[in-house]
Structure formats: structure tokens, C-alpha cells
Tab-separated table of C-alpha atoms in Angstrom:
chain	number	residue	atom	x	y	z
A	1	UNK	CA	-119.423	-113.296	29.653
A	2	UNK	CA	-123.258	-113.280	29.700
A	3	UNK	CA	-125.541	-111.932	32.468
A	4	UNK	CA	-124.071	-111.200	35.848
A	5	UNK	CA	-127.432	-112.025	37.531
A	6	UNK	CA	-128.971	-115.454	37.267
A	7	UNK	CA	-132.429	-116.520	38.511
A	8	UNK	CA	-133.202	-119.924	40.024
A	9	UNK	CA	-136.357	-121.369	41.613
A	10	UNK	CA	-136.216	-123.537	44.717
A	11	UNK	CA	-138.815	-125.579	46.508
A	12	UNK	CA	-138.665	-126.817	50.101
A	13	UNK	CA	-135.341	-128.492	50.972
A	14	UNK	CA	-134.061	-128.007	47.414
A	15	UNK	CA	-130.729	-126.677	46.061
A	16	UNK	CA	-129.738	-125.173	42.750
A	17	UNK	CA	-126.520	-124.337	40.933
A	18	UNK	CA	-125.638	-121.199	39.045
A	19	UNK	CA	-122.570	-120.841	36.801
A	20	UNK	CA	-120.813	-118.013	34.994
A	21	UNK	CA	-118.229	-118.072	32.222
A	22	UNK	CA	-115.526	-115.499	32.963
A	23	UNK	CA	-112.766	-114.380	30.576
A	24	UNK	CA	-109.392	-113.709	32.193
A	25	UNK	CA	-107.719	-110.313	31.636
A	26	UNK	CA	-104.940	-109.852	29.078
A	27	UNK	CA	-102.373	-109.055	31.771
A	28	UNK	CA	-101.331	-111.217	34.694
A	29	UNK	CA	-102.652	-110.265	38.109
A	30	UNK	CA	-102.663	-111.547	41.662
A	31	UNK	CA	-105.040	-111.388	44.624
A	32	UNK	CA	-108.160	-110.608	42.602
A	33	UNK	CA	-111.391	-111.316	44.514
A	34	UNK	CA	-114.658	-112.759	43.220
A	35	UNK	CA	-117.793	-112.181	45.357
A	36	UNK	CA	-121.099	-114.008	44.838
A	37	UNK	CA	-124.182	-112.589	46.553
A	38	UNK	CA	-127.548	-114.350	46.721
A	39	UNK	CA	-130.983	-112.989	47.539
A	40	UNK	CA	-134.463	-114.652	47.773
A	41	UNK	CA	-138.201	-113.967	48.092
A	42	UNK	CA	-140.773	-116.218	49.780
A	43	UNK	CA	-143.308	-117.187	47.110
A	44	UNK	CA	-146.083	-117.567	49.722
A	45	UNK	CA	-145.736	-114.220	51.490
A	46	UNK	CA	-143.881	-112.212	48.871
A	47	UNK	CA	-141.525	-111.057	51.545
A	48	UNK	CA	-137.731	-111.046	51.204
A	49	UNK	CA	-135.926	-114.039	52.673
A	50	UNK	CA	-132.443	-114.052	54.150
A	51	UNK	CA	-129.656	-114.327	51.527
A	52	UNK	CA	-125.946	-115.187	51.732
A	53	UNK	CA	-122.592	-114.165	50.228
A	54	UNK	CA	-119.314	-115.895	49.435
A	55	UNK	CA	-115.856	-114.614	48.301
A	56	UNK	CA	-112.833	-116.337	46.809
A	57	UNK	CA	-109.426	-115.201	45.525
A	58	UNK	CA	-108.234	-115.616	41.954
A	59	UNK	CA	-104.815	-115.197	40.306
A	60	UNK	CA	-104.309	-114.650	36.563
A	61	UNK	CA	-101.138	-116.225	35.200
A	62	UNK	CA	-99.512	-116.333	31.758
A	63	UNK	CA	-100.540	-119.278	29.628
A	64	UNK	CA	-98.222	-122.203	29.032
A	65	UNK	CA	-95.678	-121.459	26.282
A	66	UNK	CA	-93.301	-124.189	25.107
A	67	UNK	CA	-89.834	-123.311	23.771
A	68	UNK	CA	-87.488	-125.956	22.343
A	69	UNK	CA	-83.679	-125.748	22.166
A	70	UNK	CA	-81.184	-128.355	20.964
A	71	UNK	CA	-77.419	-128.623	20.585
A	72	UNK	CA	-74.547	-131.046	20.128
A	73	UNK	CA	-73.442	-131.721	23.703
A	74	UNK	CA	-70.347	-133.864	23.203
A	75	UNK	CA	-67.626	-134.824	22.723
A	76	UNK	CA	-65.682	-131.550	22.670
A	77	UNK	CA	-64.296	-132.080	19.179
A	78	UNK	CA	-67.840	-132.398	17.811
A	79	UNK	CA	-69.315	-129.230	19.318
A	80	UNK	CA	-68.820	-127.232	16.115
A	81	UNK	CA	-70.797	-129.779	14.076
A	82	UNK	CA	-67.748	-131.134	12.222
A	83	UNK	CA	-67.297	-134.869	12.789
A	84	UNK	CA	-64.719	-137.477	11.983
A	85	UNK	CA	-65.992	-140.606	10.271
A	86	UNK	CA	-67.980	-142.864	12.659
A	87	UNK	CA	-67.494	-140.456	15.579
A	88	UNK	CA	-69.955	-141.121	18.464
A	89	UNK	CA	-71.649	-137.902	19.567
A	90	UNK	CA	-74.671	-136.752	21.543
A	91	UNK	CA	-77.458	-134.284	20.883
A	92	UNK	CA	-79.258	-132.728	23.841
A	93	UNK	CA	-82.690	-131.116	23.586
A	94	UNK	CA	-84.564	-129.141	26.220
A	95	UNK	CA	-88.158	-127.911	26.380
A	96	UNK	CA	-88.843	-124.963	28.665
A	97	UNK	CA	-92.229	-123.577	29.702
A	98	UNK	CA	-91.937	-119.813	29.320
A	99	UNK	CA	-95.395	-119.339	30.852
A	100	UNK	CA	-96.707	-119.870	34.394
A	101	UNK	CA	-99.596	-122.194	33.721
A	102	UNK	CA	-98.640	-125.828	34.123
A	103	UNK	CA	-98.486	-128.324	31.272
A	104	UNK	CA	-99.473	-131.937	30.921
A	105	UNK	CA	-96.963	-133.807	28.730
A	106	UNK	CA	-98.675	-137.190	28.905
A	107	UNK	CA	-98.224	-138.747	25.476
A	108	UNK	CA	-96.254	-135.748	24.160
A	109	UNK	CA	-93.075	-136.464	22.188
A	110	UNK	CA	-90.129	-134.770	20.496
A	111	UNK	CA	-88.378	-136.259	17.476
A	112	UNK	CA	-84.886	-136.143	15.991
A	113	UNK	CA	-84.510	-136.306	12.205
A	114	UNK	CA	-81.058	-137.149	10.818
A	115	UNK	CA	-79.672	-135.662	7.568
A	116	UNK	CA	-80.806	-137.310	4.362
A	117	UNK	CA	-77.415	-136.687	2.710
A	118	UNK	CA	-75.396	-138.949	5.012
A	119	UNK	CA	-75.446	-142.220	6.895
A	120	UNK	CA	-75.907	-140.833	10.399
A	121	UNK	CA	-77.249	-143.455	12.823
A	122	UNK	CA	-78.686	-143.994	16.284
A	123	UNK	CA	-75.949	-145.357	18.556
A	124	UNK	CA	-76.932	-148.140	20.917
A	125	UNK	CA	-79.810	-150.496	21.519
A	126	UNK	CA	-82.863	-148.832	22.946
A	127	UNK	CA	-82.245	-145.524	21.182
A	128	UNK	CA	-85.358	-144.177	19.463
A	129	UNK	CA	-86.033	-141.229	17.217
A	130	UNK	CA	-89.018	-140.091	19.326
A	131	UNK	CA	-88.736	-139.482	23.051
A	132	UNK	CA	-91.011	-138.122	25.799
A	133	UNK	CA	-90.163	-134.837	27.463
A	134	UNK	CA	-90.991	-132.682	30.448
A	135	UNK	CA	-90.191	-128.961	30.792
A	136	UNK	CA	-86.746	-128.329	32.241
A	137	UNK	CA	-85.536	-131.938	31.882
A	138	UNK	CA	-82.883	-132.535	29.149
A	139	UNK	CA	-83.498	-135.228	26.536
A	140	UNK	CA	-80.437	-136.856	24.969
A	141	UNK	CA	-79.772	-138.920	21.846
A	142	UNK	CA	-76.638	-141.016	21.305
A	143	UNK	CA	-75.655	-140.889	17.636
A	144	UNK	CA	-72.927	-141.986	15.232
A	145	UNK	CA	-71.511	-139.792	12.492
A	146	UNK	CA	-71.621	-141.050	8.934
A	147	UNK	CA	-69.216	-143.825	7.918
A	148	UNK	CA	-67.967	-141.616	5.092
A	149	UNK	CA	-67.537	-137.922	4.295
A	150	UNK	CA	-70.770	-135.979	3.801
A	151	UNK	CA	-71.686	-132.526	2.516
A	152	UNK	CA	-73.100	-130.027	5.025
A	153	UNK	CA	-76.579	-130.899	6.291
A	154	UNK	CA	-78.880	-130.440	9.272
A	155	UNK	CA	-79.992	-132.534	12.208
A	156	UNK	CA	-83.571	-131.489	13.002
A	157	UNK	CA	-85.202	-131.713	16.430
A	158	UNK	CA	-88.905	-130.846	16.635
A	159	UNK	CA	-92.032	-131.292	18.749
A	160	UNK	CA	-94.570	-133.713	17.298
A	161	UNK	CA	-98.282	-134.160	17.908
A	162	UNK	CA	-99.938	-134.675	20.259
A	163	UNK	CA	-98.435	-131.626	21.933
A	164	UNK	CA	-98.511	-130.987	25.663
A	165	UNK	CA	-101.677	-129.371	27.006
A	166	UNK	CA	-102.197	-126.289	29.173
A	167	UNK	CA	-103.442	-127.430	32.587
A	168	UNK	CA	-105.564	-124.293	32.990
A	169	UNK	CA	-107.383	-124.506	29.674
A	170	UNK	CA	-106.996	-128.212	28.851
A	171	UNK	CA	-106.166	-127.031	25.350
A	172	UNK	CA	-102.973	-127.591	23.374
A	173	UNK	CA	-100.163	-125.512	24.856
A	174	UNK	CA	-98.863	-122.627	22.780
A	175	UNK	CA	-95.427	-123.105	21.179
A	176	UNK	CA	-92.824	-120.353	20.872
A	177	UNK	CA	-90.083	-122.492	19.278
A	178	UNK	CA	-91.002	-125.960	18.103
A	179	UNK	CA	-88.196	-126.884	15.705
A	180	UNK	CA	-84.379	-126.510	15.838
A	181	UNK	CA	-81.837	-127.117	13.050
A	182	UNK	CA	-78.270	-128.173	13.935
A	183	UNK	CA	-75.727	-127.824	11.054
A	184	UNK	CA	-73.459	-130.888	10.737
A	185	UNK	CA	-70.813	-132.274	8.398
A	186	UNK	CA	-68.761	-135.459	8.505
A	187	UNK	CA	-65.167	-135.104	7.398
A	188	UNK	CA	-62.735	-137.864	6.590
A	189	UNK	CA	-61.008	-137.848	9.962
A	190	UNK	CA	-58.765	-135.071	11.230
A	191	UNK	CA	-55.189	-133.901	11.243
A	192	UNK	CA	-54.093	-132.365	14.535
A	193	UNK	CA	-51.565	-129.521	14.643
A	194	UNK	CA	-49.321	-128.433	17.490
A	195	UNK	CA	-47.245	-125.248	17.632
A	196	UNK	CA	-43.726	-126.325	18.637
A	197	UNK	CA	-41.959	-123.117	17.602
A	198	UNK	CA	-40.824	-122.335	21.139
A	199	UNK	CA	-39.075	-125.692	21.429
A	200	UNK	CA	-36.762	-124.557	18.634
A	201	UNK	CA	-36.533	-120.925	19.832
A	202	UNK	CA	-38.430	-119.771	16.738
A	203	UNK	CA	-38.531	-117.072	15.573
A	204	UNK	CA	-35.435	-114.935	16.045
A	205	UNK	CA	-36.419	-111.602	17.468
A	206	UNK	CA	-34.347	-109.498	15.074
A	207	UNK	CA	-33.141	-110.213	11.532
A	208	UNK	CA	-31.257	-108.106	8.995
A	209	UNK	CA	-32.694	-106.997	5.685
A	210	UNK	CA	-32.166	-109.666	3.035
A	211	UNK	CA	-31.896	-112.555	5.519
A	212	UNK	CA	-32.682	-115.917	3.904
A	213	UNK	CA	-34.361	-119.064	5.225
A	214	UNK	CA	-35.437	-117.425	8.476
A	215	UNK	CA	-37.581	-119.914	10.473
A	216	UNK	CA	-40.790	-118.336	11.784
A	217	UNK	CA	-43.080	-121.273	12.681
A	218	UNK	CA	-42.645	-124.957	13.393
A	219	UNK	CA	-45.681	-127.246	13.482
A	220	UNK	CA	-46.156	-130.851	14.603
A	221	UNK	CA	-48.720	-132.836	12.583
A	222	UNK	CA	-50.570	-136.063	13.348
A	223	UNK	CA	-52.899	-137.908	10.983
A	224	UNK	CA	-55.785	-139.112	13.156
A	225	UNK	CA	-57.868	-140.323	10.238
A	226	UNK	CA	-58.040	-143.867	8.899
A	227	UNK	CA	-56.869	-142.703	5.460
A	228	UNK	CA	-53.579	-141.735	3.866
A	229	UNK	CA	-53.751	-137.978	3.413
A	230	UNK	CA	-51.714	-135.361	1.600
A	231	UNK	CA	-51.175	-131.657	2.130
A	232	UNK	CA	-52.419	-129.623	-0.816
A	233	UNK	CA	-51.749	-126.031	0.254
A	234	UNK	CA	-51.223	-123.701	3.196
A	235	UNK	CA	-52.211	-120.040	3.453
A	236	UNK	CA	-49.843	-117.912	5.571
A	237	UNK	CA	-50.956	-114.468	6.757
A	238	UNK	CA	-48.310	-111.739	7.047
A	239	UNK	CA	-49.315	-109.202	9.681
A	240	UNK	CA	-48.012	-106.154	11.502
A	241	UNK	CA	-47.329	-105.994	15.236
A	242	UNK	CA	-51.029	-105.297	15.905
A	243	UNK	CA	-52.111	-108.464	14.125
A	244	UNK	CA	-53.458	-106.673	11.041
A	245	UNK	CA	-52.874	-108.015	7.534
A	246	UNK	CA	-50.199	-106.060	5.675
A	247	UNK	CA	-51.531	-104.526	2.479
A	248	UNK	CA	-48.144	-104.800	0.772
A	249	UNK	CA	-46.547	-108.035	2.067
A	250	UNK	CA	-44.025	-108.045	-0.783
A	251	UNK	CA	-42.219	-105.080	0.815
A	252	UNK	CA	-41.339	-107.261	3.795
A	253	UNK	CA	-40.770	-110.737	2.341
A	254	UNK	CA	-39.578	-112.122	-0.976
A	255	UNK	CA	-40.822	-115.674	-0.436
A	256	UNK	CA	-42.267	-118.171	2.046
A	257	UNK	CA	-41.210	-121.817	2.190
A	258	UNK	CA	-42.601	-124.958	3.838
A	259	UNK	CA	-39.819	-127.343	4.840
A	260	UNK	CA	-40.574	-131.001	5.613
A	261	UNK	CA	-38.986	-134.417	5.171
A	262	UNK	CA	-40.782	-134.567	1.808
A	263	UNK	CA	-39.039	-131.467	0.456
A	264	UNK	CA	-39.191	-127.683	0.242
A	265	UNK	CA	-42.235	-125.895	-1.173
A	266	UNK	CA	-41.972	-122.168	-1.847
A	267	UNK	CA	-44.201	-119.316	-2.934
A	268	UNK	CA	-43.259	-115.804	-3.994
A	269	UNK	CA	-44.724	-113.045	-1.829
A	270	UNK	CA	-46.399	-110.464	-4.022
A	271	UNK	CA	-49.652	-108.580	-3.522
A	272	UNK	CA	-51.959	-111.260	-2.119
A	273	UNK	CA	-52.225	-111.748	1.628
A	274	UNK	CA	-52.592	-114.455	2.962
A	275	UNK	CA	-49.917	-116.051	0.794
A	276	UNK	CA	-50.770	-119.446	-0.707
A	277	UNK	CA	-47.987	-122.037	-0.597
A	278	UNK	CA	-48.858	-124.792	-3.065
A	279	UNK	CA	-47.750	-128.248	-1.918
A	280	UNK	CA	-49.721	-130.325	-4.415
A	281	UNK	CA	-50.401	-133.301	-2.139
A	282	UNK	CA	-46.640	-133.901	-1.948
A	283	UNK	CA	-46.464	-134.022	1.867
A	284	UNK	CA	-48.025	-137.424	2.551
A	285	UNK	CA	-49.045	-138.971	5.883
A	286	UNK	CA	-50.166	-142.538	6.541
A	287	UNK	CA	-52.930	-143.179	9.123
A	288	UNK	CA	-51.577	-142.367	12.593
A	289	UNK	CA	-48.346	-140.894	11.194
A	290	UNK	CA	-46.458	-137.998	12.792
A	291	UNK	CA	-44.649	-135.280	10.862
A	292	UNK	CA	-43.352	-131.737	11.239
A	293	UNK	CA	-43.227	-128.760	8.953
A	294	UNK	CA	-41.299	-125.526	9.304
A	295	UNK	CA	-42.219	-122.256	7.648
A	296	UNK	CA	-39.307	-120.069	6.562
A	297	UNK	CA	-39.199	-116.576	5.117
A	298	UNK	CA	-36.746	-114.776	2.863
A	299	UNK	CA	-36.716	-111.183	4.093
A	300	UNK	CA	-36.771	-108.469	1.457
A	301	UNK	CA	-33.498	-106.591	1.006
A	302	UNK	CA	-35.428	-103.325	1.362
A	303	UNK	CA	-37.831	-104.397	4.105
A	304	UNK	CA	-38.906	-101.503	6.365
A	305	UNK	CA	-37.566	-101.552	9.898
A	306	UNK	CA	-40.588	-102.754	11.854
A	307	UNK	CA	-42.088	-105.833	13.510
A	308	UNK	CA	-43.730	-108.504	11.355
A	309	UNK	CA	-45.740	-111.591	12.372
A	310	UNK	CA	-46.663	-114.742	10.478
A	311	UNK	CA	-49.935	-116.522	11.169
A	312	UNK	CA	-51.878	-119.633	10.210
A	313	UNK	CA	-55.118	-117.828	10.919
A	314	UNK	CA	-57.676	-120.668	10.930
A	315	UNK	CA	-58.152	-124.356	10.168
A	316	UNK	CA	-59.460	-123.546	6.686
A	317	UNK	CA	-56.004	-122.177	5.822
A	318	UNK	CA	-54.467	-125.675	5.939
A	319	UNK	CA	-55.709	-128.064	3.230
A	320	UNK	CA	-55.389	-131.847	3.570
A	321	UNK	CA	-57.273	-134.323	1.384
A	322	UNK	CA	-57.517	-138.113	1.194
A	323	UNK	CA	-55.123	-139.855	-1.180
A	324	UNK	CA	-57.127	-142.031	-3.581
A	325	UNK	CA	-55.651	-145.303	-4.941
A	326	UNK	CA	-55.582	-144.212	-8.582
A	327	UNK	CA	-53.860	-140.947	-7.748
A	328	UNK	CA	-55.271	-137.527	-7.143
A	329	UNK	CA	-57.317	-136.204	-4.270
A	330	UNK	CA	-60.375	-137.378	-2.399
A	331	UNK	CA	-62.517	-135.580	0.208
A	332	UNK	CA	-61.009	-132.926	2.422
A	333	UNK	CA	-59.777	-133.842	5.908
A	334	UNK	CA	-60.373	-131.451	8.793
A	335	UNK	CA	-57.586	-129.753	10.758
A	336	UNK	CA	-57.776	-129.050	14.511
A	337	UNK	CA	-55.491	-127.846	17.297
A	338	UNK	CA	-53.995	-130.678	19.348
A	339	UNK	CA	-54.633	-128.839	22.631
A	340	UNK	CA	-58.427	-128.603	22.444
A	341	UNK	CA	-59.475	-130.368	19.218
A	342	UNK	CA	-60.936	-127.056	18.014
A	343	UNK	CA	-60.085	-124.580	15.251
A	344	UNK	CA	-56.417	-123.555	15.168
A	345	UNK	CA	-57.317	-119.833	15.197
A	346	UNK	CA	-55.125	-117.784	17.536
A	347	UNK	CA	-52.607	-120.558	18.249
A	348	UNK	CA	-50.287	-120.601	15.244
A	349	UNK	CA	-48.702	-117.171	14.980
A	350	UNK	CA	-45.058	-116.255	15.273
A	351	UNK	CA	-43.514	-113.946	17.790
A	352	UNK	CA	-42.586	-110.487	16.518
A	353	UNK	CA	-39.804	-110.619	13.948
A	354	UNK	CA	-38.047	-107.262	13.862
A	355	UNK	CA	-36.296	-106.262	10.657
A	356	UNK	CA	-33.150	-104.171	10.968
A	357	UNK	CA	-30.478	-102.814	8.663
A	358	UNK	CA	-28.385	-105.203	6.565
A	359	UNK	CA	-25.244	-103.266	7.534
A	360	UNK	CA	-23.240	-105.195	10.113
A	361	UNK	CA	-22.509	-102.195	12.339
A	362	UNK	CA	-26.166	-101.087	12.337
A	363	UNK	CA	-27.598	-104.535	12.949
A	364	UNK	CA	-25.421	-105.616	15.898
A	365	UNK	CA	-27.359	-105.325	19.168
A	366	UNK	CA	-28.327	-107.189	22.323
A	367	UNK	CA	-31.590	-108.109	24.030
A	368	UNK	CA	-32.940	-107.785	26.580
A	369	UNK	CA	-31.376	-104.422	27.230
A	370	UNK	CA	-31.175	-103.579	30.078
A	371	UNK	CA	-30.975	-106.980	31.732
A	372	UNK	CA	-30.478	-108.260	35.290
A	373	UNK	CA	-26.967	-109.665	35.595
A	374	UNK	CA	-26.750	-112.964	37.472
A	375	UNK	CA	-30.509	-113.545	37.121
A	376	UNK	CA	-31.020	-113.517	33.380
A	377	UNK	CA	-28.861	-113.520	30.275
A	378	UNK	CA	-28.629	-111.047	27.438
A	379	UNK	CA	-28.077	-112.155	23.843
A	380	UNK	CA	-25.496	-110.438	21.653
A	381	UNK	CA	-26.772	-110.566	18.062
A	382	UNK	CA	-24.899	-110.317	14.782
A	383	UNK	CA	-24.840	-111.954	11.344
A	384	UNK	CA	-22.107	-113.383	9.133
A	385	UNK	CA	-21.949	-113.743	5.365
A	386	UNK	CA	-18.935	-116.094	5.452
A	387	UNK	CA	-16.863	-118.157	7.865
A	388	UNK	CA	-14.685	-115.792	9.849
A	389	UNK	CA	-13.176	-115.536	13.321
A	390	UNK	CA	-15.274	-113.593	15.823
A	391	UNK	CA	-14.190	-111.848	19.015
A	392	UNK	CA	-16.572	-110.228	21.514
A	393	UNK	CA	-15.196	-107.995	24.280
A	394	UNK	CA	-17.108	-106.171	27.010
A	395	UNK	CA	-15.550	-103.241	28.920
A	396	UNK	CA	-16.710	-101.088	31.801
A	397	UNK	CA	-16.825	-97.308	31.364
A	398	UNK	CA	-13.320	-97.040	32.836
A	399	UNK	CA	-11.995	-99.134	29.952
A	400	UNK	CA	-11.254	-102.274	31.973
A	401	UNK	CA	-11.922	-105.577	30.191
A	402	UNK	CA	-14.792	-107.404	31.894
A	403	UNK	CA	-15.513	-110.388	29.627
A	404	UNK	CA	-14.307	-111.796	26.328
A	405	UNK	CA	-15.283	-114.604	23.966
A	406	UNK	CA	-13.333	-115.794	20.922
A	407	UNK	CA	-14.645	-118.125	18.205
A	408	UNK	CA	-12.566	-119.663	15.425
A	409	UNK	CA	-13.745	-119.345	11.822
A	410	UNK	CA	-16.248	-122.054	10.940
A	411	UNK	CA	-17.095	-122.892	14.551
A	412	UNK	CA	-20.346	-122.175	16.376
A	413	UNK	CA	-20.937	-118.419	16.252
A	414	UNK	CA	-18.299	-117.914	13.553
A	415	UNK	CA	-19.787	-119.490	10.434
A	416	UNK	CA	-21.818	-117.725	7.794
A	417	UNK	CA	-23.079	-117.737	4.245
A	418	UNK	CA	-24.554	-115.421	1.643
A	419	UNK	CA	-27.997	-115.797	3.254
A	420	UNK	CA	-26.707	-113.787	6.253
A	421	UNK	CA	-26.552	-116.374	9.002
A	422	UNK	CA	-27.418	-114.679	12.260
A	423	UNK	CA	-26.103	-115.564	15.701
A	424	UNK	CA	-27.124	-114.877	19.290
A	425	UNK	CA	-24.315	-115.266	21.841
A	426	UNK	CA	-25.320	-115.180	25.515
A	427	UNK	CA	-23.642	-113.202	28.302
A	428	UNK	CA	-24.815	-113.882	31.850
A	429	UNK	CA	-23.546	-110.599	33.296
A	430	UNK	CA	-20.486	-112.106	35.015
A	431	UNK	CA	-16.852	-111.120	34.580
A	432	UNK	CA	-14.001	-113.461	33.664
A	433	UNK	CA	-13.734	-114.491	37.350
A	434	UNK	CA	-17.407	-115.518	37.467
A	435	UNK	CA	-18.450	-112.530	39.563
A	436	UNK	CA	-21.717	-110.706	38.834
A	437	UNK	CA	-20.905	-107.251	37.487
A	438	UNK	CA	-22.292	-104.100	39.047
A	439	UNK	CA	-25.240	-102.184	37.698
A	440	UNK	CA	-24.402	-99.650	35.048
A	441	UNK	CA	-23.499	-99.233	31.383
A	442	UNK	CA	-20.924	-101.416	29.635
A	443	UNK	CA	-19.328	-101.176	26.204
A	444	UNK	CA	-19.493	-104.185	23.885
A	445	UNK	CA	-17.036	-104.391	20.988
A	446	UNK	CA	-17.486	-107.137	18.409
A	447	UNK	CA	-15.057	-107.879	15.568
A	448	UNK	CA	-15.927	-110.360	12.807
A	449	UNK	CA	-13.328	-110.462	10.042
A	450	UNK	CA	-13.336	-107.053	8.367
A	451	UNK	CA	-16.533	-106.005	10.163
A	452	UNK	CA	-16.725	-104.456	13.610
A	453	UNK	CA	-19.247	-102.678	15.791
A	454	UNK	CA	-19.472	-101.010	19.199
A	455	UNK	CA	-22.653	-100.651	21.257
A	456	UNK	CA	-23.778	-100.220	24.865
A	457	UNK	CA	-25.167	-102.869	27.210
A	458	UNK	CA	-27.087	-101.757	30.304
A	459	UNK	CA	-27.115	-103.823	33.508
A	460	UNK	CA	-29.982	-103.078	35.892
A	461	UNK	CA	-31.162	-104.396	39.240
């Protein structure tokens, strides 16, 4: 910028300085060379005097550019911004220099601003709202969640003046991102949920049309809040084998029921899916209390023959609120999975429940089929509508009796009711002498009162 040639006048044994102001290019570059050439003329003789030259290298780099990020860094149950009352948590902020030019952060600060709609606090002596920073070095605040429930709000982290300066220009460094908002909400403690369906062998794999009180999910509950809470409602999703919501859930189920020590709470299945089961705060839990609930389904008498699943799709589908002294409901209490303290999504769905015919002879079957005799067991499945004696016989293809089991009316495997009580009787693939049978096809004949059925069982390696 300005003239490339500058004139100076020197006397004997004198020196002089010349300076140029140069503007860097828009793009970065490396190994550029500047060359300064001097020339002179003797004022006495008018003749040219010897000159000199000098060269130096120059590199053009991108200017300093500050970028701020911030997040909740712990504990794990706080990462989604939902806190229990008085929960200690940390916020971590990081400034990065996206440019090449260095920065001077002497005196520079970042600041955390807590929500105005809650009593969030600094946690610990020595904690301050403003802290120094240096690019690439995390800055952490120790905080406490509000001592009571709060509506959604934001924690704000931002750079404050004076900002860091660009070492090349000595001017304030440019800022790409200078403020970050972190959504937060304090809930009145949490209820943890655990899926214990497998412990009770829930659900059955196959049920007949019209089956009643079929268990599909069993859940363990723990009240980790400091309040007495009550369950208000639960939304249950009815899905196909691919996990898609059924558009006509009423074709598959007549009703859904929550069963707990506090009673049974049912909802008719009609057109809406998920299905809301209204509990009305009737399932109550003291602070620290444990409880269980089981979800049962009444299968439609005309349900199509296909697989159906039942799902508690997300934490928002399970409503708990604080019990207030004068009756009624207080603030909502969060729900998390007991395994990771996160949303329950993907962890509370039933296994496939297959619906089959309500005719005894069409429903009777076994699974797995084929099975490996001596290594695993197959289950012979049937249902009973009243107490009646049951006899199961298995023959080889030559007609020889291999195994038999008899059950007296009213005993295990031989009791029933109008809800179509279904049974699964195991066979380990051994004959009456305890020997493992050979591979092949066997004939199973089951007689239950006036009903009977014959089907094939395959034994494989």
C-alpha cells in the first residue's frame, strides 16, 4: 500500500530507515519471498554508488477465529438436560481456534448464565460464573439443579469482553460462535423402570383367538424421588412384527389391563394407537418404594393370525406425578430405564405374540420345531376352557409309543377356564427309558376331555 520506492538522504556515517505497509492476500500462502533492493548516488560526484539487496520469506495464514461449544458433561443421567431435584451436574465449555494465527487470551473470559426460571446454583466454594480460557483446553463448571421442579429453560455460555486478540494483528480475534444455549429442566426426581418380562417367561409365543388376561409385559418400578408419587396413565403401542403401529388395533385386542398390588386398570382397544390406560394416580409409591406392574391383553375373538408386539415406546408414555397433601396431582416426575438412566425407548417391548385359531385342534402345536433332542426341549402347546384330564402321547412313524404324560383334571397342565388358559408342556426328546430318540419325524397325539389333536414333531441334529 503506497509507493514501492522510497527516497532517503544520508550523510557521512549515517543510517536511515524505510518502511512499507503491505496488505496480505485473501488466500493463505507459503514460501512467499520479499526482496528489498537499495541504490545510491554520490552527491559530490553525481556518480552511482554501490547498493545492496536483502530477501526474506513470508507465509500468509488464516486469521484467528474463535468457536465456542458447551455441553452437559455429567453425570450420565443428566446428559439429556433433564435433572432430578438438587442433582449435582457439570457443564463443560471449549473454545477452539479455527484459524492459524495465534491468539492472546490474557484477561479474556467466558461466562455461564443460569436459567432465570429456576434455582440453579454454583456447586462448591471457589466456583465462579466467569472463567479464563485458552483454545483447546476445556473449562468446567460444577452446578446444582434446582431444589424444586422447573419449566424448561436454558443455561447460556458465552464469551465476554475483553475478547482474545489475534497475535498477528493485535486486534480483537474474530468469533465464529460466541454463545451456546443448553436446554435444561428440573423434574421432581425420577422413577426407574426395569423390564423383567423374561423372568416370568412373558409373553407366550402363541395364543388362541379370544384368549383373556394374556401377560405381555412385566415391569419393575422404583421411586427414586423424595416425594410420594402416583401413576396417572400409561400409553401402550400395539405393533406388527416389523415394529410398526397397527392402524386398526381393535382387530387384534379387545382390551389392555395394568395389574398391580393396587388393583386392575383396563382400557378398551378401539381406533387409537397407542392405547391410553387411565390409572388416575391410583398406583402410589412412597419415596424409595419398589413395585411391579404387569400388562395383560384380551385377544380379539376374530384376531387375524399374525404376530403382534406391545411396546412402551418412550419415557413420555408413562406418567407419574407428585402426590400433594390435599389430594390431586403435583409436578410430573421423570421416568428412566434402570440400566442406563436414560429414556426407556427400545427396552420395553414384548416378544412376538402369535395369534392362532381358537379351535383346539387347529391351535395345538409345538415349538421349536424341529428341535435338537437331548440338547434342548420342545414345548407342546394347547389351551383348556375347563378342568379336564389331559394325556399326551408321542409315537414314532412305526407306531411304537415313545413317551407319554398324563395329568389329572385340575392339576398343572389340566386346569382351564372360559378365558382359554393355555399350557406349554416340555418334552426333552427322550423316550420313557431316558434315552435320546433318533432324528426324524414323530407323531404327537393329545387328548383333553372331548378335544383331541394330532400333529408332527421333528427331531433334528
